[in-house]
Amino acid sequence: MTMRYPLTVRALFERARLYFPDREIVSRMSTGIVRHTYAQLSARTAQLAHALAALGVKRGDRVATFAWNHYRHLEAYFAAPCMGAVLHTINIRLPAEHIIYIANHAKDKVLLVDEDLLPAILPIADQFKTIERIIVMSDSRTERPGLLDYESLLEGKPTTYAWPEEIDEWETAGICFTSATTGNPKGVTYTHRAIYLHTMGACMADTVGISERDTIMPIVPMFHVNAWGLPFAATFMGAKQVLPGPRPTPADLIQLMVDEKVTCAAGVPTVWMGVMMVLEKDPTIQFPALRKIACGGAAVPEALSLAYQKRIGLPIFHAYGMTEAAPVTHVCALKAEMDAWAPAEQQKVRNKQGILVPGLEMKILDKDGHEVPWDGKTFGEICLRGPWIADDYFGDPRAQETFVGGWYRTGDIANIDANGYIQIVDRTKDVIKSGGEWISSVELENATMGIPGVAEAAVVAAPHPVWDERPVACVVLKPGVTLTAEQIQAALREKFPAYWVPDAVQFLAEIPKGATGKFDKKILRAGVKDLFTAKA
């Protein structure tokens, strides 16, 4: 027998304090760069816990955050779960009606909000049913009627806290809401055990491979799926953290990566597209410390990965996951035997979402419920289970459509090759059905973004009176570039069957982004819904 030792967030937190007290946490704030150490994080987190307890926060209560990536947000990441409360990170880019819904549905008791985000909260504050206190995270300590000041609350509080030792690993430590195709967002709860095991998975050598020697910069927001678990993993390992703060531009991110010698940075493809546009204009920028450019949230265009390989000598490191999986389930690290492969063959692997992270189980099912062959061609829906995979939505009857027979049905359509690498073909809601044939919007998007002069591209289905649906390409060109729809269609004909080629190309100034930085295809589909039917 072994000890019955609970796997809790506190264990992640305490390790940094004990073994890496002087390691830095760097935050880019509106007032400039702020530097703390893990020893200071420990002290301030204890002060925050005392402040929350004084406000009546008890075990199981929800502590919500509405904030950018910075040291105060990191303090909340640990104060709430370590004291037995629940961290609820609210996506700051959600529409007001969704913010109201998830705060009320989660029964949040306290809300911590950045000062510059108050304009999104104050107009709707009277619609929060359970929030008793709103705490403003600010450098100014400006007193506002009905609001509490974060730093004033911490001032004078003890710098140690008697963290409860009896917290069970199956207790809820965090909650995050994922957007739904229709209706309100769906809540996903994370137990202490799930966060702990997911953190260990992120630190494995063949996954993200975080170590204490790293300097980690999560560009992915802390309000979105725990910034892919990076704040927990970096703290557990004692790695230096660089938090990019409010509204970082590509130039801001580059400056931080250079100045702080970032070794691993993580963000969605649109972030890395913006960074590359700056790099293309300034050939003198170099990242001598950088070892990994992690990218997830959407498929990485091959052209983008190759651009980074050519410009800085590093390809994009592909990862895949979702809110329901805390979130990482797959990473695309090359196997040892692939080191001898030709660069073009290696890139074909890197274009995929990768192999399953150790500790999880997966099956890919066709429309009849049978597992697809590992041939790299046959499509099916990814189904997952494991110790950090959700098995329910928080108080939401839609769960029964998604969690079936002990498996989580992701809604992502993929194939799997002989080496076990999956490639996302589409979301079930995004795949285009034309004349009885399936067309992958993801493959068309990646190919379109590989056309010289194209900055961004998204492909959506438009209803068609004859073919049911036809693809439409929505394209943003790089500054100073002129391309016609016919030129884009001609380039795609060289790679795809004729019926795959979009019937129309729409040129946009920008592609709308959703709350997590992905292309918002709901808006794009609405814009083309009458494109072919009106002509009929």
PDB file of C-alpha atoms in Angstrom, residues 73 167 228 323 336 399 427:
ATOM      1  CA  HIS A  73      -4.338  37.268 -11.407  1.00  0.00           C
ATOM      2  CA  ILE A 167      -9.092  19.350   1.118  1.00  0.00           C
ATOM      3  CA  TRP A 228      -3.595  26.099 -21.048  1.00  0.00           C
ATOM      4  CA  THR A 323     -11.984  23.409 -22.190  1.00  0.00           C
ATOM      5  CA  ALA A 336      13.114   9.712 -32.531  1.00  0.00           C
ATOM      6  CA  ALA A 399     -24.162  17.316 -21.059  1.00  0.00           C
ATOM      7  CA  ARG A 427     -15.437  20.651 -36.326  1.00  0.00           C
TER       8      ARG A 427
END
